[in-house]
PDB file of C-alpha atoms in Angstrom:
ATOM      1  CA  UNK A 130       0.000   0.000   0.000  1.00 41.00           C
ATOM      2  CA  UNK A 131       2.217   2.718  -1.330  1.00 36.00           C
ATOM      3  CA  UNK A 132      -0.389   5.460  -0.903  1.00 37.00           C
ATOM      4  CA  UNK A 133      -1.238   4.386   2.624  1.00 43.00           C
ATOM      5  CA  UNK A 134       2.424   4.204   3.607  1.00 40.00           C
ATOM      6  CA  UNK A 135       3.080   7.654   2.167  1.00 34.00           C
ATOM      7  CA  UNK A 136       0.016   9.094   3.883  1.00 43.00           C
ATOM      8  CA  UNK A 137       0.899   7.526   7.211  1.00 42.00           C
ATOM      9  CA  UNK A 138       4.427   8.931   7.164  1.00 39.00           C
ATOM     10  CA  UNK A 139       3.266  12.379   6.117  1.00 38.00           C
ATOM     11  CA  UNK A 140       0.395  12.413   8.595  1.00 44.00           C
ATOM     12  CA  UNK A 141       2.677  11.365  11.423  1.00 44.00           C
ATOM     13  CA  UNK A 142       4.813  14.415  10.689  1.00 38.00           C
ATOM     14  CA  UNK A 143       1.728  16.619  10.689  1.00 37.00           C
ATOM     15  CA  UNK A 144       0.464  15.258  14.007  1.00 44.00           C
ATOM     16  CA  UNK A 145       3.906  15.558  15.585  1.00 41.00           C
ATOM     17  CA  UNK A 146       4.064  19.185  14.513  1.00 36.00           C
ATOM     18  CA  UNK A 147       0.644  19.811  16.018  1.00 36.00           C
ATOM     19  CA  UNK A 148       1.706  18.258  19.303  1.00 42.00           C
ATOM     20  CA  UNK A 149       4.844  20.363  19.453  1.00 42.00           C
ATOM     21  CA  UNK A 150       3.234  23.646  18.488  1.00 37.00           C
ATOM     22  CA  UNK A 151      -0.222  23.061  19.990  1.00 37.00           C
ATOM     23  CA  UNK A 152      -1.785  25.224  17.330  1.00 36.00           C
ATOM     24  CA  UNK A 153      -1.106  25.524  13.603  1.00 32.00           C
ATOM     25  CA  UNK A 154      -1.972  28.582  11.573  1.00 32.00           C
ATOM     26  CA  UNK A 155      -4.902  28.061   9.170  1.00 33.00           C
ATOM     27  CA  UNK A 156      -3.856  26.713   5.798  1.00 33.00           C
ATOM     28  CA  UNK A 157      -4.902  28.334   2.573  1.00 33.00           C
ATOM     29  CA  UNK A 158      -3.853  25.399   0.417  1.00 33.00           C
ATOM     30  CA  UNK A 159      -6.600  23.303  -1.135  1.00 35.00           C
ATOM     31  CA  UNK A 160      -4.511  20.166  -0.788  1.00 36.00           C
ATOM     32  CA  UNK A 161      -5.177  17.827   2.094  1.00 38.00           C
ATOM     33  CA  UNK A 162      -2.000  17.766   4.191  1.00 37.00           C
ATOM     34  CA  UNK A 163      -0.394  14.344   4.180  1.00 38.00           C
ATOM     35  CA  UNK A 164      -2.534  13.004   1.345  1.00 40.00           C
ATOM     36  CA  UNK A 165      -2.153  12.636  -2.404  1.00 35.00           C
ATOM     37  CA  UNK A 166      -3.642  15.387  -4.557  1.00 35.00           C
ATOM     38  CA  UNK A 167      -6.430  13.032  -5.593  1.00 34.00           C
ATOM     39  CA  UNK A 168      -7.970  13.569  -2.159  1.00 36.00           C
ATOM     40  CA  UNK A 169      -8.432  17.316  -2.563  1.00 38.00           C
ATOM     41  CA  UNK A 170     -12.033  17.945  -1.689  1.00 39.00           C
ATOM     42  CA  UNK A 171     -13.916  21.175  -1.263  1.00 44.00           C
ATOM     43  CA  UNK A 172     -11.486  22.759   1.195  1.00 45.00           C
ATOM     44  CA  UNK A 173     -12.602  26.185   2.341  1.00 48.00           C
ATOM     45  CA  UNK A 174     -10.601  29.143   1.056  1.00 49.00           C
ATOM     46  CA  UNK A 175     -10.959  30.567   4.628  1.00 43.00           C
ATOM     47  CA  UNK A 176     -11.193  34.072   3.230  1.00 47.00           C
ATOM     48  CA  UNK A 177     -14.304  34.782   1.211  1.00 50.00           C
ATOM     49  CA  UNK A 178     -13.873  36.012  -2.337  1.00 50.00           C
ATOM     50  CA  UNK A 179     -17.267  37.742  -2.205  1.00 51.00           C
ATOM     51  CA  UNK A 180     -17.422  41.307  -3.413  1.00 50.00           C
ATOM     52  CA  UNK A 181     -16.766  40.908  -7.154  1.00 50.00           C
ATOM     53  CA  UNK A 182     -19.229  42.007  -9.802  1.00 61.00           C
ATOM     54  CA  UNK A 183     -21.649  39.572 -11.426  1.00 81.00           C
ATOM     55  CA  UNK A 184     -23.038  38.070  -8.212  1.00 92.00           C
ATOM     56  CA  UNK A 185     -26.706  37.989  -7.245  1.00 94.00           C
ATOM     57  CA  UNK A 186     -27.382  41.311  -5.566  1.00 93.00           C
ATOM     58  CA  UNK A 187     -28.088  41.116  -1.859  1.00 94.00           C
ATOM     59  CA  UNK A 188     -27.473  37.366  -1.620  1.00 96.00           C
ATOM     60  CA  UNK A 189     -24.259  37.527   0.412  1.00 96.00           C
ATOM     61  CA  UNK A 190     -24.432  39.851   3.403  1.00 96.00           C
ATOM     62  CA  UNK A 191     -21.549  41.341   5.355  1.00 95.00           C
ATOM     63  CA  UNK A 192     -22.621  39.058   8.197  1.00 96.00           C
ATOM     64  CA  UNK A 193     -22.259  36.032   5.886  1.00 96.00           C
ATOM     65  CA  UNK A 194     -18.735  37.113   4.987  1.00 95.00           C
ATOM     66  CA  UNK A 195     -17.710  37.769   8.582  1.00 95.00           C
ATOM     67  CA  UNK A 196     -19.169  34.474   9.796  1.00 93.00           C
ATOM     68  CA  UNK A 197     -17.558  32.547   6.925  1.00 93.00           C
ATOM     69  CA  UNK A 198     -14.129  33.933   7.758  1.00 92.00           C
ATOM     70  CA  UNK A 199     -14.500  33.374  11.497  1.00 90.00           C
ATOM     71  CA  UNK A 200     -15.833  29.829  11.204  1.00 89.00           C
ATOM     72  CA  UNK A 201     -13.428  29.120   8.340  1.00 86.00           C
ATOM     73  CA  UNK A 202     -10.422  29.941  10.514  1.00 88.00           C
ATOM     74  CA  UNK A 203     -11.790  27.734  13.274  1.00 89.00           C
ATOM     75  CA  UNK A 204     -12.475  24.864  10.869  1.00 89.00           C
ATOM     76  CA  UNK A 205      -8.980  25.147   9.394  1.00 88.00           C
ATOM     77  CA  UNK A 206      -7.516  24.682  12.839  1.00 90.00           C
ATOM     78  CA  UNK A 207      -9.978  21.881  13.592  1.00 90.00           C
ATOM     79  CA  UNK A 208      -8.939  19.858  10.547  1.00 91.00           C
ATOM     80  CA  UNK A 209      -5.292  20.335  11.470  1.00 90.00           C
ATOM     81  CA  UNK A 210      -6.019  18.521  14.732  1.00 90.00           C
ATOM     82  CA  UNK A 211      -7.629  15.414  13.226  1.00 91.00           C
ATOM     83  CA  UNK A 212      -5.657  12.214  13.764  1.00 87.00           C
ATOM     84  CA  UNK A 213      -5.056  11.454  10.092  1.00 87.00           C
ATOM     85  CA  UNK A 214      -3.316   8.156  10.778  1.00 87.00           C
ATOM     86  CA  UNK A 215      -6.283   6.933  12.807  1.00 86.00           C
ATOM     87  CA  UNK A 216      -8.615   7.995  10.000  1.00 86.00           C
ATOM     88  CA  UNK A 217      -6.552   5.989   7.520  1.00 86.00           C
ATOM     89  CA  UNK A 218      -6.698   2.950   9.757  1.00 85.00           C
ATOM     90  CA  UNK A 219     -10.471   3.217  10.108  1.00 82.00           C
ATOM     91  CA  UNK A 220     -10.889   3.594   6.339  1.00 84.00           C
ATOM     92  CA  UNK A 221      -8.687   0.645   5.451  1.00 80.00           C
ATOM     93  CA  UNK A 222     -11.377  -2.056   5.650  1.00 63.00           C
ATOM     94  CA  UNK A 223     -13.784  -0.047   3.524  1.00 65.00           C
ATOM     95  CA  UNK A 224     -11.022   0.742   1.051  1.00 58.00           C
ATOM     96  CA  UNK A 225     -10.584  -2.982   0.365  1.00 56.00           C
ATOM     97  CA  UNK A 226     -13.968  -2.951  -1.378  1.00 54.00           C
ATOM     98  CA  UNK A 227     -13.604   0.473  -2.910  1.00 57.00           C
ATOM     99  CA  UNK A 228     -12.681   0.106  -6.573  1.00 54.00           C
ATOM    100  CA  UNK A 229     -13.156   3.627  -7.935  1.00 52.00           C
ATOM    101  CA  UNK A 230     -10.059   5.192  -9.465  1.00 45.00           C
ATOM    102  CA  UNK A 231      -8.607   7.830  -7.163  1.00 45.00           C
ATOM    103  CA  UNK A 232      -8.220  10.306 -10.005  1.00 43.00           C
ATOM    104  CA  UNK A 233     -12.000  10.271 -10.492  1.00 51.00           C
ATOM    105  CA  UNK A 234     -12.451  12.181  -7.252  1.00 50.00           C
ATOM    106  CA  UNK A 235     -10.723  15.521  -7.612  1.00 50.00           C
ATOM    107  CA  UNK A 236     -13.278  18.053  -6.480  1.00 54.00           C
ATOM    108  CA  UNK A 237     -13.702  21.791  -6.349  1.00 61.00           C
ATOM    109  CA  UNK A 238     -14.070  24.130  -3.432  1.00 75.00           C
ATOM    110  CA  UNK A 239     -17.120  26.193  -2.572  1.00 88.00           C
ATOM    111  CA  UNK A 240     -17.079  29.684  -1.098  1.00 92.00           C
ATOM    112  CA  UNK A 241     -18.431  29.570   2.491  1.00 94.00           C
ATOM    113  CA  UNK A 242     -19.985  33.043   2.384  1.00 95.00           C
ATOM    114  CA  UNK A 243     -21.881  32.037  -0.778  1.00 96.00           C
ATOM    115  CA  UNK A 244     -23.025  28.893   1.014  1.00 97.00           C
ATOM    116  CA  UNK A 245     -24.233  30.825   4.070  1.00 97.00           C
ATOM    117  CA  UNK A 246     -25.962  33.335   1.806  1.00 97.00           C
ATOM    118  CA  UNK A 247     -27.766  30.485   0.041  1.00 98.00           C
ATOM    119  CA  UNK A 248     -28.986  29.056   3.337  1.00 98.00           C
ATOM    120  CA  UNK A 249     -30.259  32.434   4.497  1.00 98.00           C
ATOM    121  CA  UNK A 250     -31.963  32.976   1.138  1.00 98.00           C
ATOM    122  CA  UNK A 251     -33.672  29.556   1.212  1.00 97.00           C
ATOM    123  CA  UNK A 252     -34.501  30.082   4.899  1.00 97.00           C
ATOM    124  CA  UNK A 253     -35.522  26.538   5.874  1.00 96.00           C
ATOM    125  CA  UNK A 254     -37.409  25.934   9.114  1.00 95.00           C
ATOM    126  CA  UNK A 255     -35.939  24.452  12.285  1.00 95.00           C
ATOM    127  CA  UNK A 256     -37.375  21.028  11.340  1.00 96.00           C
ATOM    128  CA  UNK A 257     -35.649  20.952   7.942  1.00 98.00           C
ATOM    129  CA  UNK A 258     -33.105  18.304   6.945  1.00 98.00           C
ATOM    130  CA  UNK A 259     -29.969  19.344   5.033  1.00 98.00           C
ATOM    131  CA  UNK A 260     -28.137  16.801   2.860  1.00 97.00           C
ATOM    132  CA  UNK A 261     -24.785  17.280   1.108  1.00 96.00           C
ATOM    133  CA  UNK A 262     -24.300  14.738  -1.676  1.00 93.00           C
ATOM    134  CA  UNK A 263     -20.575  14.179  -2.101  1.00 91.00           C
ATOM    135  CA  UNK A 264     -19.754  15.725   1.262  1.00 92.00           C
ATOM    136  CA  UNK A 265     -16.016  15.022   1.274  1.00 91.00           C
ATOM    137  CA  UNK A 266     -14.415  15.924   4.613  1.00 92.00           C
ATOM    138  CA  UNK A 267     -17.723  17.317   5.843  1.00 95.00           C
ATOM    139  CA  UNK A 268     -16.973  21.065   5.912  1.00 94.00           C
ATOM    140  CA  UNK A 269     -20.284  22.195   4.454  1.00 95.00           C
ATOM    141  CA  UNK A 270     -22.296  19.840   6.635  1.00 97.00           C
ATOM    142  CA  UNK A 271     -20.559  21.119   9.761  1.00 96.00           C
ATOM    143  CA  UNK A 272     -20.860  24.741   8.628  1.00 96.00           C
ATOM    144  CA  UNK A 273     -24.581  24.308   7.941  1.00 97.00           C
ATOM    145  CA  UNK A 274     -25.105  22.661  11.328  1.00 97.00           C
ATOM    146  CA  UNK A 275     -23.316  25.506  13.112  1.00 95.00           C
ATOM    147  CA  UNK A 276     -25.026  28.262  11.113  1.00 95.00           C
ATOM    148  CA  UNK A 277     -28.655  27.501  11.976  1.00 96.00           C
ATOM    149  CA  UNK A 278     -31.004  24.977  13.568  1.00 97.00           C
ATOM    150  CA  UNK A 279     -31.906  21.829  11.640  1.00 98.00           C
ATOM    151  CA  UNK A 280     -33.558  18.558  12.508  1.00 97.00           C
ATOM    152  CA  UNK A 281     -30.447  16.944  11.028  1.00 97.00           C
ATOM    153  CA  UNK A 282     -27.559  17.626   8.650  1.00 98.00           C
ATOM    154  CA  UNK A 283     -26.478  14.658   6.537  1.00 97.00           C
ATOM    155  CA  UNK A 284     -23.308  14.138   4.523  1.00 96.00           C
ATOM    156  CA  UNK A 285     -22.969  11.309   1.989  1.00 95.00           C
ATOM    157  CA  UNK A 286     -19.494  10.521   0.641  1.00 93.00           C
ATOM    158  CA  UNK A 287     -18.339   7.542  -1.421  1.00 91.00           C
ATOM    159  CA  UNK A 288     -14.582   7.823  -0.693  1.00 91.00           C
ATOM    160  CA  UNK A 289     -13.807   6.006   2.600  1.00 93.00           C
ATOM    161  CA  UNK A 290     -10.903   8.134   3.793  1.00 92.00           C
ATOM    162  CA  UNK A 291     -12.801  11.377   3.218  1.00 92.00           C
ATOM    163  CA  UNK A 292     -15.760   9.969   5.120  1.00 94.00           C
ATOM    164  CA  UNK A 293     -13.513   9.033   8.032  1.00 94.00           C
ATOM    165  CA  UNK A 294     -12.004  12.525   8.091  1.00 93.00           C
ATOM    166  CA  UNK A 295     -15.515  13.963   8.268  1.00 95.00           C
ATOM    167  CA  UNK A 296     -16.299  11.693  11.209  1.00 95.00           C
ATOM    168  CA  UNK A 297     -13.040  12.693  12.888  1.00 95.00           C
ATOM    169  CA  UNK A 298     -13.848  16.367  12.427  1.00 95.00           C
ATOM    170  CA  UNK A 299     -17.333  15.904  13.867  1.00 96.00           C
ATOM    171  CA  UNK A 300     -15.892  14.208  16.944  1.00 95.00           C
ATOM    172  CA  UNK A 301     -13.734  17.258  17.590  1.00 95.00           C
ATOM    173  CA  UNK A 302     -16.616  19.662  16.956  1.00 96.00           C
ATOM    174  CA  UNK A 303     -18.829  17.858  19.453  1.00 96.00           C
ATOM    175  CA  UNK A 304     -16.162  18.134  22.127  1.00 94.00           C
ATOM    176  CA  UNK A 305     -16.110  21.913  21.793  1.00 92.00           C
ATOM    177  CA  UNK A 306     -19.498  22.978  20.431  1.00 93.00           C
ATOM    178  CA  UNK A 307     -21.952  20.208  21.300  1.00 94.00           C
ATOM    179  CA  UNK A 308     -24.521  22.723  22.526  1.00 94.00           C
ATOM    180  CA  UNK A 309     -24.134  24.948  19.447  1.00 94.00           C
ATOM    181  CA  UNK A 310     -24.459  22.464  16.586  1.00 96.00           C
ATOM    182  CA  UNK A 311     -27.482  20.764  15.046  1.00 97.00           C
ATOM    183  CA  UNK A 312     -27.429  16.950  14.840  1.00 97.00           C
ATOM    184  CA  UNK A 313     -25.089  15.640  12.118  1.00 97.00           C
ATOM    185  CA  UNK A 314     -24.686  12.278  10.424  1.00 96.00           C
ATOM    186  CA  UNK A 315     -22.116  11.104   7.886  1.00 97.00           C
ATOM    187  CA  UNK A 316     -22.596   8.084   5.658  1.00 95.00           C
ATOM    188  CA  UNK A 317     -19.964   6.320   3.555  1.00 94.00           C
ATOM    189  CA  UNK A 318     -22.080   5.328   0.573  1.00 92.00           C
ATOM    190  CA  UNK A 319     -22.807   5.741  -3.113  1.00 88.00           C
ATOM    191  CA  UNK A 320     -26.008   7.762  -2.931  1.00 85.00           C
ATOM    192  CA  UNK A 321     -27.098   6.436  -6.336  1.00 81.00           C
ATOM    193  CA  UNK A 322     -27.293   2.989  -4.747  1.00 82.00           C
ATOM    194  CA  UNK A 323     -28.655   4.141  -1.378  1.00 82.00           C
ATOM    195  CA  UNK A 324     -31.042   6.931  -2.268  1.00 84.00           C
ATOM    196  CA  UNK A 325     -33.193   6.049   0.766  1.00 86.00           C
ATOM    197  CA  UNK A 326     -30.739   8.038   2.846  1.00 88.00           C
ATOM    198  CA  UNK A 327     -32.287  11.167   1.329  1.00 93.00           C
ATOM    199  CA  UNK A 328     -35.969  10.435   1.851  1.00 92.00           C
ATOM    200  CA  UNK A 329     -36.289  13.011   4.653  1.00 94.00           C
ATOM    201  CA  UNK A 330     -34.169  15.698   2.988  1.00 96.00           C
ATOM    202  CA  UNK A 331     -35.628  19.186   2.750  1.00 97.00           C
ATOM    203  CA  UNK A 332     -32.605  20.724   1.012  1.00 98.00           C
ATOM    204  CA  UNK A 333     -30.160  18.644  -1.072  1.00 96.00           C
ATOM    205  CA  UNK A 334     -26.886  20.319  -1.981  1.00 96.00           C
ATOM    206  CA  UNK A 335     -24.695  18.987  -4.788  1.00 93.00           C
ATOM    207  CA  UNK A 336     -21.280  20.314  -5.721  1.00 89.00           C
ATOM    208  CA  UNK A 337     -19.333  17.320  -6.947  1.00 70.00           C
ATOM    209  CA  UNK A 338     -17.597  18.220 -10.156  1.00 70.00           C
ATOM    210  CA  UNK A 339     -16.838  14.613 -11.107  1.00 70.00           C
ATOM    211  CA  UNK A 340     -20.366  13.237 -10.981  1.00 78.00           C
ATOM    212  CA  UNK A 341     -21.503  11.611 -14.244  1.00 79.00           C
ATOM    213  CA  UNK A 342     -23.224  13.828 -16.808  1.00 84.00           C
ATOM    214  CA  UNK A 343     -25.399  13.292 -19.855  1.00 84.00           C
ATOM    215  CA  UNK A 344     -24.211  14.211 -23.377  1.00 87.00           C
ATOM    216  CA  UNK A 345     -25.970  17.573 -22.902  1.00 85.00           C
ATOM    217  CA  UNK A 346     -23.834  18.262 -19.825  1.00 83.00           C
ATOM    218  CA  UNK A 347     -26.628  17.819 -17.283  1.00 87.00           C
ATOM    219  CA  UNK A 348     -26.176  15.678 -14.183  1.00 86.00           C
ATOM    220  CA  UNK A 349     -27.254  12.056 -14.404  1.00 81.00           C
ATOM    221  CA  UNK A 350     -28.825  12.014 -10.948  1.00 80.00           C
ATOM    222  CA  UNK A 351     -32.196  13.642 -11.411  1.00 78.00           C
ATOM    223  CA  UNK A 352     -34.215  10.456 -11.928  1.00 81.00           C
ATOM    224  CA  UNK A 353     -32.851   8.384  -9.007  1.00 84.00           C
ATOM    225  CA  UNK A 354     -33.150  11.394  -6.715  1.00 88.00           C
ATOM    226  CA  UNK A 355     -36.705  12.138  -7.800  1.00 88.00           C
ATOM    227  CA  UNK A 356     -37.732   8.612  -6.861  1.00 88.00           C
ATOM    228  CA  UNK A 357     -36.948   9.318  -3.210  1.00 92.00           C
ATOM    229  CA  UNK A 358     -37.134  13.084  -2.617  1.00 93.00           C
ATOM    230  CA  UNK A 359     -40.433  14.275  -1.245  1.00 94.00           C
ATOM    231  CA  UNK A 360     -42.542  16.802  -3.118  1.00 95.00           C
ATOM    232  CA  UNK A 361     -41.511  20.349  -2.315  1.00 96.00           C
ATOM    233  CA  UNK A 362     -37.917  19.459  -1.445  1.00 97.00           C
ATOM    234  CA  UNK A 363     -35.237  21.811  -2.747  1.00 97.00           C
ATOM    235  CA  UNK A 364     -32.273  20.615  -4.809  1.00 96.00           C
ATOM    236  CA  UNK A 365     -29.313  22.982  -5.207  1.00 97.00           C
ATOM    237  CA  UNK A 366     -26.905  21.964  -7.980  1.00 94.00           C
ATOM    238  CA  UNK A 367     -23.732  24.020  -8.355  1.00 93.00           C
ATOM    239  CA  UNK A 368     -22.404  24.739 -11.858  1.00 91.00           C
ATOM    240  CA  UNK A 369     -24.339  21.826 -13.357  1.00 89.00           C
ATOM    241  CA  UNK A 370     -27.988  21.714 -14.394  1.00 92.00           C
ATOM    242  CA  UNK A 371     -30.362  18.782 -14.073  1.00 91.00           C
ATOM    243  CA  UNK A 372     -33.168  17.641 -16.357  1.00 88.00           C
ATOM    244  CA  UNK A 373     -36.368  19.390 -15.260  1.00 89.00           C
ATOM    245  CA  UNK A 374     -38.396  16.816 -17.204  1.00 86.00           C
ATOM    246  CA  UNK A 375     -37.600  14.293 -14.472  1.00 85.00           C
ATOM    247  CA  UNK A 376     -39.960  15.979 -12.000  1.00 92.00           C
ATOM    248  CA  UNK A 377     -38.344  19.278 -11.052  1.00 94.00           C
ATOM    249  CA  UNK A 378     -38.939  22.936 -11.696  1.00 96.00           C
ATOM    250  CA  UNK A 379     -36.160  25.492 -11.875  1.00 96.00           C
ATOM    251  CA  UNK A 380     -36.930  28.116  -9.260  1.00 97.00           C
ATOM    252  CA  UNK A 381     -33.977  30.464  -9.745  1.00 97.00           C
ATOM    253  CA  UNK A 382     -30.304  30.804 -10.570  1.00 97.00           C
ATOM    254  CA  UNK A 383     -28.103  32.432  -7.932  1.00 97.00           C
ATOM    255  CA  UNK A 384     -24.575  33.661  -8.577  1.00 97.00           C
ATOM    256  CA  UNK A 385     -21.698  33.960  -6.138  1.00 95.00           C
ATOM    257  CA  UNK A 386     -17.897  33.689  -5.806  1.00 92.00           C
ATOM    258  CA  UNK A 387     -15.917  30.930  -7.478  1.00 89.00           C
ATOM    259  CA  UNK A 388     -12.724  30.364  -5.417  1.00 84.00           C
ATOM    260  CA  UNK A 389     -11.235  28.168  -8.138  1.00 80.00           C
ATOM    261  CA  UNK A 390     -11.431  30.899 -10.790  1.00 81.00           C
ATOM    262  CA  UNK A 391     -11.024  34.307  -9.111  1.00 78.00           C
ATOM    263  CA  UNK A 392     -13.132  36.982 -10.729  1.00 80.00           C
ATOM    264  CA  UNK A 393     -15.630  34.499 -12.153  1.00 85.00           C
ATOM    265  CA  UNK A 394     -18.929  33.329 -10.725  1.00 91.00           C
ATOM    266  CA  UNK A 395     -20.302  30.025  -9.565  1.00 93.00           C
ATOM    267  CA  UNK A 396     -23.987  29.459 -10.214  1.00 95.00           C
ATOM    268  CA  UNK A 397     -26.355  27.640  -7.888  1.00 97.00           C
ATOM    269  CA  UNK A 398     -29.322  26.205  -9.777  1.00 96.00           C
ATOM    270  CA  UNK A 399     -32.214  25.976  -7.337  1.00 97.00           C
ATOM    271  CA  UNK A 400     -34.850  23.347  -8.173  1.00 97.00           C
ATOM    272  CA  UNK A 401     -38.070  22.312  -6.453  1.00 97.00           C
ATOM    273  CA  UNK A 402     -39.369  18.750  -6.583  1.00 95.00           C
ATOM    274  CA  UNK A 403     -42.836  18.682  -8.132  1.00 94.00           C
TER     275      UNK A 403
END
């Protein structure tokens, strides 16, 4: 296990540094420390890129930006304190049955102030259920759970090591902010095969740039999702459209920062299940 050996050695160095310095400065790199580049997954930029032209007016407030930067710094430090070696050990059994090519899972990052602005704009009730499909290390799930009250926040991730890192992060969050966070659950699964996990979802969020698409460029997930999502549920797809003929209506398109291409926008397509 060349990758595992490399990760273990690198992660041991990271954890030793943490122990010696007690606190590491937040990273701005989008690469997961101690892991191959194939494991890069929606790492917060920690400083919002909001403020450029071309964004939906009024969507991102100054409060969203301030909260994104404050929580982003805290999350950066939190992920530095995960025991990466332990996460690798816990993921090893699942990895035995995981046959997807690592290079198929290089993902983008999503601006946290844009995300918080979206949640405020959608304004779900306290009994709503948030689901992040392709949740990676769990940053958006944790951010959502800290930002407002939910019945539950769910993250579904197919890559075992990323799932284990999300679980490790949640353990640390609960030690410090148990009374401030809504209930969270992470599931290591292919949501296309276990769509029942989403049957209670009120808002589904999808920003997984490597999900399969149709020849027309639209995501191939609309039909399996429609079979389980309840009527009235909201589906937010970032930078990829879905087929409205599968039982959805496009409510609006919202534009915000794109950390991967400074100066350009990301678009959140907001659909309602009908």
